[in-house]
């Protein structure tokens, strides 16, 4: 379409501008943020508790007022007017400014926390010191950059979650799901770990499951658990049960959404603070290809890395502990082989195209395992020690990918870049969702008008329309079950469902409504 | 190799092309001047409202056509020589065909009102109309929409997102009452009004007046009232686009006449989609059905015939859907606007005024005839089956839950509906 922006007259204008109230609300929120910036610039606030509270309250108030003005007093329903016209949500100047600011914040957070005021020996300064009072209150110690980050992260999920709930208040699935991510963020991701620290226990977030939590089985972490006695052993056991028991069961019953859209903190931020950017995801077939290569490479990377790390942690001597390096290595190889064989035997039809890639991934892992065994006695994989692999993973994937690109680039690439391209947890859940799950998105007969709302607003870049207009169910490994495609569909075509796995993946030659003789057609096709 | 030429790259033409390709290796050319690639006409409104960009309206990526060897020709067909099997383009090029498929869609009605050619008076059907609307609504404060159909209410919603006051003139006693039973039409009327639209029932357009620059200035209603406005939306329905075929050997009436195989009176010439008028309408259906679904089904059917599996166009039970601002509407089967003798309606409304259903059934044998639902999603497949199996109204109401398609955790109303039905029956 041609030029949209025109003169200052309000009538007839594309809905791109903010209302007066929204401007004031933005100002209030920005003042709250500005207090943090001042603290960053080492302004030493006389009463830290007061100014921290002021800052958090102003940011909250700004967002709440903004959301109220935007959605309250209007009919409940889909609220996407002007999304592509607005600078902030249409990849305009504001989007770039925000993206760059967020990216810089993540770079400083991960690699230069001293700029935020983190001081190793001695009292904190800067913005971190501003959070000291809250930190003392919750965990009994001074704040760290992670405490600051965790607090702001949780706050963001709450205030933007409020906005999200208002926006989708007509849709109970969306409302409940948002309460759920709020609950898990505040309780599991923020309070429980901090309180554990106060009680001198290891830092542990039960909702953060391996391989998303890639450090869970790292040597230092295992030491920490083991030295914490029963509770530590429980944590370790819970970590194992999560990935090997809880996850498969829940994913079988509900699809990966139980985690990605109801529990996970990364997903939580993406669904709340990131919601205004969901339409920016790339829907092209090319992007889908890239997605599959990248995300599965990350999965292979994290698996090899974890095996190497655990290997170097274990001892050689069966007398000390039954789980020796050899037992572990061959156990892991055996487990993966069984898993791979089972998939190939039971699911080879569904897998026709992807089998090759699965085999490549499997082969790489197995070769690495053998490599570990042959090339050294201390966890080297082709001469790289396990701990080094872990460091690289932490740098490349844990920080650069999930933080800097994943969140920093929300306003440019959309809100689920990490979840779609990078998260190894999503890769595992996705494989299971595709192969062993009752979850699917059903399409409603012939009702689709190919309008494209569903594809546009799918944050995972799934071309939902491509399936819906063929009357085909959507069974995609990347679908996080956010339910937005179903919400925005103006014709009521899509429904997220858990039903029997039989006939889940369907494809019809002729759409419902057209009574051509189907049997004839099928006979002809098979001839 | 046989060359199949399709004029029109809408849903009918494109579906036909895709299915021909699926079943054969024939050479396929699709001609249109409207847009480079197939787009979803039904979604035009979302571009104007900023929900989507133009690129999102394209159901297939641009590489799709070449990969599937569907040749696209951007040109306007001015004349067809049926005898020589040759098309003449406005660019003075020509193209020959072996088989010709006319999928040339519809145009909006202009009933010869005084002032209908003024600047700022337009309908909304094509990509060009959308671009024109963008231009015509610069500095527009007030608009008048003529005609209460589906495109009219979409246009009203579009204009409201740009802070334009909208007066909506409809002939009927309530919105879309020529299609919806009165009680349903009233629910929608109230909802449209609640969005700040000045809906004027039983109001006709008399004429449109212009200013010195040839721009629309106001609208005069049948009752003589003048409404000042800068835009007039002509939404009094669409009709088959047959201008091209005037004075040709091809038989037309309101639309291009075709038999049940979608053949016209001329050999090797077929017609599908909005431009079609069936010589014989199916029971309970119209001879012209200008909706997305029929275009698609005709495309599917004709492609079968053209690739060797001769097939009649046989649409099953009627279904359709729409959205009126925030209220979704679905319909399955037949619910008459003015029920004839023997067709009884059962109606239920939720107290919040955004949900309602109307079910039609036979008074004599209780056979279920059709359902309109508002604000509640229902399963197409289930209703299609129930209609085929000629279920009774009691069966339908008892099993309504099976047909529910609302998202998880939504309130369900089946029990309420069932109870309300029982009470109604007892009263009768
Ligand atoms: C705003 C709007 C909203 C709608 N919403 C819905 C809805 O929600 N649900 C629903 O079921 N239906 C809806 N419809 C109706 C639906 O879009 C049409 O029924 C459908 O698009 C018809 O498809 P078609 O392929 O027959 O023709 P069209 O899509 O109209 O395609 C015909 C094409 O042929 C081209 N053409 C015509 N003459 C020539 C020529 N001489 N030379 C070259 N090219 C030519 C035209 O430019 C056009 O591109 C809507 C229509 C509009 C306008
Ligand atoms: S397909 Fe639908 S539910 Fe799945 S991620 Fe995309 S928008 Fe969400
Ligand atoms: S939003 Fe609904 S109608 Fe539109 S393309 Fe998607 S499934 Fe089809």
mmCIF file of N, CA, C and O in Angstrom, chain A residues 262-324:
data_model
loop_
_atom_site.group_PDB
_atom_site.id
_atom_site.type_symbol
_atom_site.label_atom_id
_atom_site.label_comp_id
_atom_site.label_asym_id
_atom_site.label_seq_id
_atom_site.Cartn_x
_atom_site.Cartn_y
_atom_site.Cartn_z
ATOM 1 N N UNK A 262 2.626 -22.196 29.283
ATOM 2 C CA UNK A 262 1.983 -22.176 30.598
ATOM 3 C C UNK A 262 2.991 -22.086 31.741
ATOM 4 O O UNK A 262 2.655 -21.651 32.833
ATOM 5 N N UNK A 263 4.212 -22.527 31.518
ATOM 6 C CA UNK A 263 5.163 -22.641 32.623
ATOM 7 C C UNK A 263 6.443 -21.842 32.383
ATOM 8 O O UNK A 263 6.882 -21.052 33.228
ATOM 9 N N UNK A 264 7.039 -22.025 31.236
ATOM 10 C CA UNK A 264 8.396 -21.527 30.988
ATOM 11 C C UNK A 264 8.507 -20.009 31.109
ATOM 12 O O UNK A 264 7.655 -19.263 30.648
ATOM 13 N N UNK A 265 9.598 -19.559 31.696
ATOM 14 C CA UNK A 265 9.831 -18.132 31.865
ATOM 15 C C UNK A 265 10.157 -17.431 30.558
ATOM 16 O O UNK A 265 9.707 -16.306 30.315
ATOM 17 N N UNK A 266 10.931 -18.085 29.689
ATOM 18 C CA UNK A 266 11.240 -17.488 28.377
ATOM 19 C C UNK A 266 9.950 -17.299 27.599
ATOM 20 O O UNK A 266 9.695 -16.253 27.006
ATOM 21 N N UNK A 267 9.128 -18.347 27.624
ATOM 22 C CA UNK A 267 7.834 -18.264 26.964
ATOM 23 C C UNK A 267 6.966 -17.213 27.635
ATOM 24 O O UNK A 267 6.249 -16.471 26.967
ATOM 25 N N UNK A 268 7.056 -17.142 28.945
ATOM 26 C CA UNK A 268 6.265 -16.172 29.689
ATOM 27 C C UNK A 268 6.556 -14.753 29.253
ATOM 28 O O UNK A 268 5.643 -13.956 29.009
ATOM 29 N N UNK A 269 7.823 -14.427 29.122
ATOM 30 C CA UNK A 269 8.175 -13.070 28.697
ATOM 31 C C UNK A 269 7.724 -12.843 27.248
ATOM 32 O O UNK A 269 7.197 -11.790 26.902
ATOM 33 N N UNK A 270 7.931 -13.862 26.415
ATOM 34 C CA UNK A 270 7.570 -13.727 25.004
ATOM 35 C C UNK A 270 6.069 -13.490 24.846
ATOM 36 O O UNK A 270 5.638 -12.717 23.997
ATOM 37 N N UNK A 271 5.281 -14.148 25.696
ATOM 38 C CA UNK A 271 3.835 -14.041 25.545
ATOM 39 C C UNK A 271 3.270 -12.753 26.142
ATOM 40 O O UNK A 271 2.150 -12.375 25.834
ATOM 41 N N UNK A 272 4.006 -12.138 27.014
ATOM 42 C CA UNK A 272 3.471 -10.939 27.666
ATOM 43 C C UNK A 272 4.143 -9.688 27.101
ATOM 44 O O UNK A 272 3.568 -8.980 26.288
ATOM 45 N N UNK A 273 5.393 -9.461 27.504
ATOM 46 C CA UNK A 273 6.106 -8.289 26.982
ATOM 47 C C UNK A 273 6.284 -8.405 25.473
ATOM 48 O O UNK A 273 6.335 -7.407 24.767
ATOM 49 N N UNK A 274 6.388 -9.637 24.990
ATOM 50 C CA UNK A 274 6.671 -9.823 23.571
ATOM 51 C C UNK A 274 5.440 -9.879 22.686
ATOM 52 O O UNK A 274 5.543 -9.866 21.465
ATOM 53 N N UNK A 275 4.261 -9.923 23.307
ATOM 54 C CA UNK A 275 3.039 -10.102 22.509
ATOM 55 C C UNK A 275 2.862 -9.070 21.390
ATOM 56 O O UNK A 275 2.437 -9.423 20.295
ATOM 57 N N UNK A 276 3.185 -7.796 21.633
ATOM 58 C CA UNK A 276 2.974 -6.823 20.538
ATOM 59 C C UNK A 276 3.849 -7.082 19.313
ATOM 60 O O UNK A 276 3.697 -6.409 18.303
ATOM 61 N N UNK A 277 4.776 -8.033 19.405
ATOM 62 C CA UNK A 277 5.687 -8.261 18.277
ATOM 63 C C UNK A 277 5.487 -9.616 17.603
ATOM 64 O O UNK A 277 6.299 -10.035 16.786
ATOM 65 N N UNK A 278 4.432 -10.307 17.968
ATOM 66 C CA UNK A 278 4.296 -11.693 17.507
ATOM 67 C C UNK A 278 4.159 -11.796 15.991
ATOM 68 O O UNK A 278 4.544 -12.787 15.389
ATOM 69 N N UNK A 279 3.605 -10.764 15.369
ATOM 70 C CA UNK A 279 3.361 -10.823 13.929
ATOM 71 C C UNK A 279 4.638 -10.649 13.108
ATOM 72 O O UNK A 279 4.589 -10.745 11.894
ATOM 73 N N UNK A 280 5.767 -10.377 13.782
ATOM 74 C CA UNK A 280 6.997 -10.104 13.031
ATOM 75 C C UNK A 280 7.760 -11.366 12.647
ATOM 76 O O UNK A 280 8.763 -11.295 11.939
ATOM 77 N N UNK A 281 7.297 -12.511 13.101
ATOM 78 C CA UNK A 281 8.015 -13.751 12.791
ATOM 79 C C UNK A 281 7.991 -14.036 11.291
ATOM 80 O O UNK A 281 7.034 -13.680 10.609
ATOM 81 N N UNK A 282 9.024 -14.675 10.827
ATOM 82 C CA UNK A 282 9.156 -14.958 9.394
ATOM 83 C C UNK A 282 8.387 -16.237 9.042
ATOM 84 O O UNK A 282 8.637 -17.291 9.616
ATOM 85 N N UNK A 283 7.464 -16.155 8.077
ATOM 86 C CA UNK A 283 6.622 -17.306 7.763
ATOM 87 C C UNK A 283 7.119 -18.096 6.559
ATOM 88 O O UNK A 283 6.451 -19.028 6.130
ATOM 89 N N UNK A 284 8.220 -17.708 5.969
ATOM 90 C CA UNK A 284 8.615 -18.343 4.711
ATOM 91 C C UNK A 284 9.075 -19.786 4.923
ATOM 92 O O UNK A 284 9.504 -20.173 6.012
ATOM 93 N N UNK A 285 8.990 -20.535 3.851
ATOM 94 C CA UNK A 285 9.447 -21.927 3.886
ATOM 95 C C UNK A 285 10.940 -21.958 4.203
ATOM 96 O O UNK A 285 11.432 -22.831 4.918
ATOM 97 N N UNK A 286 11.653 -20.972 3.680
ATOM 98 C CA UNK A 286 13.083 -20.889 3.921
ATOM 99 C C UNK A 286 13.377 -20.780 5.422
ATOM 100 O O UNK A 286 14.233 -21.481 5.961
ATOM 101 N N UNK A 287 12.618 -19.910 6.094
ATOM 102 C CA UNK A 287 12.828 -19.739 7.534
ATOM 103 C C UNK A 287 12.586 -21.050 8.272
ATOM 104 O O UNK A 287 13.270 -21.374 9.243
ATOM 105 N N UNK A 288 11.616 -21.807 7.788
ATOM 106 C CA UNK A 288 11.306 -23.089 8.428
ATOM 107 C C UNK A 288 12.485 -24.049 8.283
ATOM 108 O O UNK A 288 12.854 -24.789 9.198
ATOM 109 N N UNK A 289 13.111 -24.025 7.118
ATOM 110 C CA UNK A 289 14.274 -24.890 6.905
ATOM 111 C C UNK A 289 15.403 -24.510 7.850
ATOM 112 O O UNK A 289 16.004 -25.360 8.510
ATOM 113 N N UNK A 290 15.678 -23.216 7.906
ATOM 114 C CA UNK A 290 16.733 -22.731 8.795
ATOM 115 C C UNK A 290 16.428 -23.155 10.225
ATOM 116 O O UNK A 290 17.289 -23.672 10.946
ATOM 117 N N UNK A 291 15.168 -22.948 10.614
ATOM 118 C CA UNK A 291 14.729 -23.295 11.971
ATOM 119 C C UNK A 291 15.093 -24.736 12.319
ATOM 120 O O UNK A 291 15.683 -25.015 13.357
ATOM 121 N N UNK A 292 14.769 -25.657 11.411
ATOM 122 C CA UNK A 292 14.989 -27.062 11.751
ATOM 123 C C UNK A 292 16.463 -27.390 11.884
ATOM 124 O O UNK A 292 16.862 -28.150 12.762
ATOM 125 N N UNK A 293 17.267 -26.810 11.028
ATOM 126 C CA UNK A 293 18.698 -27.074 11.143
ATOM 127 C C UNK A 293 19.269 -26.492 12.417
ATOM 128 O O UNK A 293 19.982 -27.158 13.165
ATOM 129 N N UNK A 294 18.928 -25.222 12.680
ATOM 130 C CA UNK A 294 19.556 -24.546 13.811
ATOM 131 C C UNK A 294 19.132 -25.171 15.138
ATOM 132 O O UNK A 294 19.966 -25.515 15.973
ATOM 133 N N UNK A 295 17.834 -25.353 15.312
ATOM 134 C CA UNK A 295 17.371 -25.792 16.631
ATOM 135 C C UNK A 295 17.869 -27.203 16.934
ATOM 136 O O UNK A 295 18.268 -27.517 18.068
ATOM 137 N N UNK A 296 17.931 -28.056 15.918
ATOM 138 C CA UNK A 296 18.397 -29.420 16.189
ATOM 139 C C UNK A 296 19.911 -29.469 16.374
ATOM 140 O O UNK A 296 20.412 -30.301 17.120
ATOM 141 N N UNK A 297 20.612 -28.545 15.741
ATOM 142 C CA UNK A 297 22.054 -28.469 16.009
ATOM 143 C C UNK A 297 22.297 -28.072 17.459
ATOM 144 O O UNK A 297 23.193 -28.600 18.115
ATOM 145 N N UNK A 298 21.484 -27.122 17.936
ATOM 146 C CA UNK A 298 21.648 -26.717 19.335
ATOM 147 C C UNK A 298 21.387 -27.908 20.247
ATOM 148 O O UNK A 298 22.107 -28.143 21.221
ATOM 149 N N UNK A 299 20.381 -28.691 19.911
ATOM 150 C CA UNK A 299 20.048 -29.861 20.728
ATOM 151 C C UNK A 299 21.209 -30.857 20.743
ATOM 152 O O UNK A 299 21.590 -31.373 21.807
ATOM 153 N N UNK A 300 21.776 -31.093 19.591
ATOM 154 C CA UNK A 300 22.914 -32.011 19.520
ATOM 155 C C UNK A 300 24.077 -31.450 20.343
ATOM 156 O O UNK A 300 24.712 -32.148 21.128
ATOM 157 N N UNK A 301 24.306 -30.154 20.177
ATOM 158 C CA UNK A 301 25.380 -29.473 20.895
ATOM 159 C C UNK A 301 25.199 -29.655 22.412
ATOM 160 O O UNK A 301 26.114 -30.095 23.128
ATOM 161 N N UNK A 302 24.003 -29.384 22.908
ATOM 162 C CA UNK A 302 23.804 -29.425 24.353
ATOM 163 C C UNK A 302 23.890 -30.865 24.862
ATOM 164 O O UNK A 302 24.394 -31.116 25.967
ATOM 165 N N UNK A 303 23.468 -31.817 24.057
ATOM 166 C CA UNK A 303 23.534 -33.207 24.495
ATOM 167 C C UNK A 303 24.988 -33.657 24.606
ATOM 168 O O UNK A 303 25.415 -34.210 25.629
ATOM 169 N N UNK A 304 25.747 -33.386 23.562
ATOM 170 C CA UNK A 304 27.160 -33.763 23.583
ATOM 171 C C UNK A 304 27.871 -33.062 24.737
ATOM 172 O O UNK A 304 28.640 -33.664 25.487
ATOM 173 N N UNK A 305 27.581 -31.786 24.875
ATOM 174 C CA UNK A 305 28.227 -31.014 25.931
ATOM 175 C C UNK A 305 27.906 -31.604 27.304
ATOM 176 O O UNK A 305 28.787 -31.801 28.132
ATOM 177 N N UNK A 306 26.638 -31.924 27.514
ATOM 178 C CA UNK A 306 26.253 -32.452 28.825
ATOM 179 C C UNK A 306 26.919 -33.805 29.077
ATOM 180 O O UNK A 306 27.413 -34.073 30.179
ATOM 181 N N UNK A 307 26.932 -34.641 28.055
ATOM 182 C CA UNK A 307 27.569 -35.950 28.222
ATOM 183 C C UNK A 307 29.043 -35.768 28.584
ATOM 184 O O UNK A 307 29.566 -36.391 29.514
ATOM 185 N N UNK A 308 29.699 -34.850 27.889
ATOM 186 C CA UNK A 308 31.115 -34.619 28.161
ATOM 187 C C UNK A 308 31.329 -34.093 29.568
ATOM 188 O O UNK A 308 32.248 -34.509 30.284
ATOM 189 N N UNK A 309 30.465 -33.177 29.978
ATOM 190 C CA UNK A 309 30.627 -32.567 31.300
ATOM 191 C C UNK A 309 30.407 -33.606 32.404
ATOM 192 O O UNK A 309 31.176 -33.694 33.360
ATOM 193 N N UNK A 310 29.346 -34.398 32.240
ATOM 194 C CA UNK A 310 29.076 -35.418 33.255
ATOM 195 C C UNK A 310 30.217 -36.439 33.270
ATOM 196 O O UNK A 310 30.684 -36.865 34.332
ATOM 197 N N UNK A 311 30.676 -36.772 32.078
ATOM 198 C CA UNK A 311 31.771 -37.736 31.960
ATOM 199 C C UNK A 311 32.980 -37.271 32.749
ATOM 200 O O UNK A 311 33.554 -38.012 33.549
ATOM 201 N N UNK A 312 33.354 -36.025 32.568
ATOM 202 C CA UNK A 312 34.571 -35.576 33.248
ATOM 203 C C UNK A 312 34.356 -35.434 34.747
ATOM 204 O O UNK A 312 35.310 -35.405 35.522
ATOM 205 N N UNK A 313 33.063 -35.367 35.153
ATOM 206 C CA UNK A 313 32.786 -35.250 36.579
ATOM 207 C C UNK A 313 32.902 -36.604 37.273
ATOM 208 O O UNK A 313 33.306 -36.696 38.425
ATOM 209 N N UNK A 314 32.577 -37.650 36.529
ATOM 210 C CA UNK A 314 32.538 -38.978 37.136
ATOM 211 C C UNK A 314 33.950 -39.548 37.344
ATOM 212 O O UNK A 314 34.916 -39.080 36.751
ATOM 213 N N UNK A 315 34.020 -40.582 38.168
ATOM 214 C CA UNK A 315 35.309 -41.222 38.412
ATOM 215 C C UNK A 315 35.485 -42.471 37.561
ATOM 216 O O UNK A 315 34.572 -42.896 36.860
ATOM 217 N N UNK A 316 36.691 -43.057 37.659
ATOM 218 C CA UNK A 316 36.988 -44.263 36.884
ATOM 219 C C UNK A 316 36.643 -45.522 37.666
ATOM 220 O O UNK A 316 36.448 -46.586 37.090
ATOM 221 N N UNK A 317 36.613 -45.387 38.958
ATOM 222 C CA UNK A 317 36.640 -46.560 39.813
ATOM 223 C C UNK A 317 35.250 -46.976 40.291
ATOM 224 O O UNK A 317 34.572 -46.236 40.993
ATOM 225 N N UNK A 318 34.847 -48.185 39.915
ATOM 226 C CA UNK A 318 33.524 -48.664 40.281
ATOM 227 C C UNK A 318 33.389 -48.845 41.784
ATOM 228 O O UNK A 318 32.296 -48.853 42.330
ATOM 229 N N UNK A 319 34.508 -48.976 42.467
ATOM 230 C CA UNK A 319 34.466 -49.145 43.911
ATOM 231 C C UNK A 319 33.972 -47.894 44.615
ATOM 232 O O UNK A 319 33.293 -47.965 45.637
ATOM 233 N N UNK A 320 34.277 -46.699 44.057
ATOM 234 C CA UNK A 320 33.861 -45.446 44.698
ATOM 235 C C UNK A 320 32.367 -45.203 44.509
ATOM 236 O O UNK A 320 31.665 -44.818 45.421
ATOM 237 N N UNK A 321 31.918 -45.403 43.271
ATOM 238 C CA UNK A 321 30.523 -45.109 42.938
ATOM 239 C C UNK A 321 30.181 -45.940 41.725
ATOM 240 O O UNK A 321 30.949 -45.990 40.763
ATOM 241 N N UNK A 322 28.990 -46.565 41.736
ATOM 242 C CA UNK A 322 28.687 -47.510 40.643
ATOM 243 C C UNK A 322 28.674 -46.853 39.278
ATOM 244 O O UNK A 322 29.005 -47.461 38.268
ATOM 245 N N UNK A 323 28.294 -45.565 39.261
ATOM 246 C CA UNK A 323 28.207 -44.900 37.960
ATOM 247 C C UNK A 323 29.576 -44.367 37.565
ATOM 248 O O UNK A 323 29.959 -43.259 37.920
ATOM 249 N N UNK A 324 30.330 -45.214 36.864
ATOM 250 C CA UNK A 324 31.647 -44.755 36.409
ATOM 251 C C UNK A 324 31.523 -44.133 35.032
ATOM 252 O O UNK A 324 30.475 -44.168 34.412
#
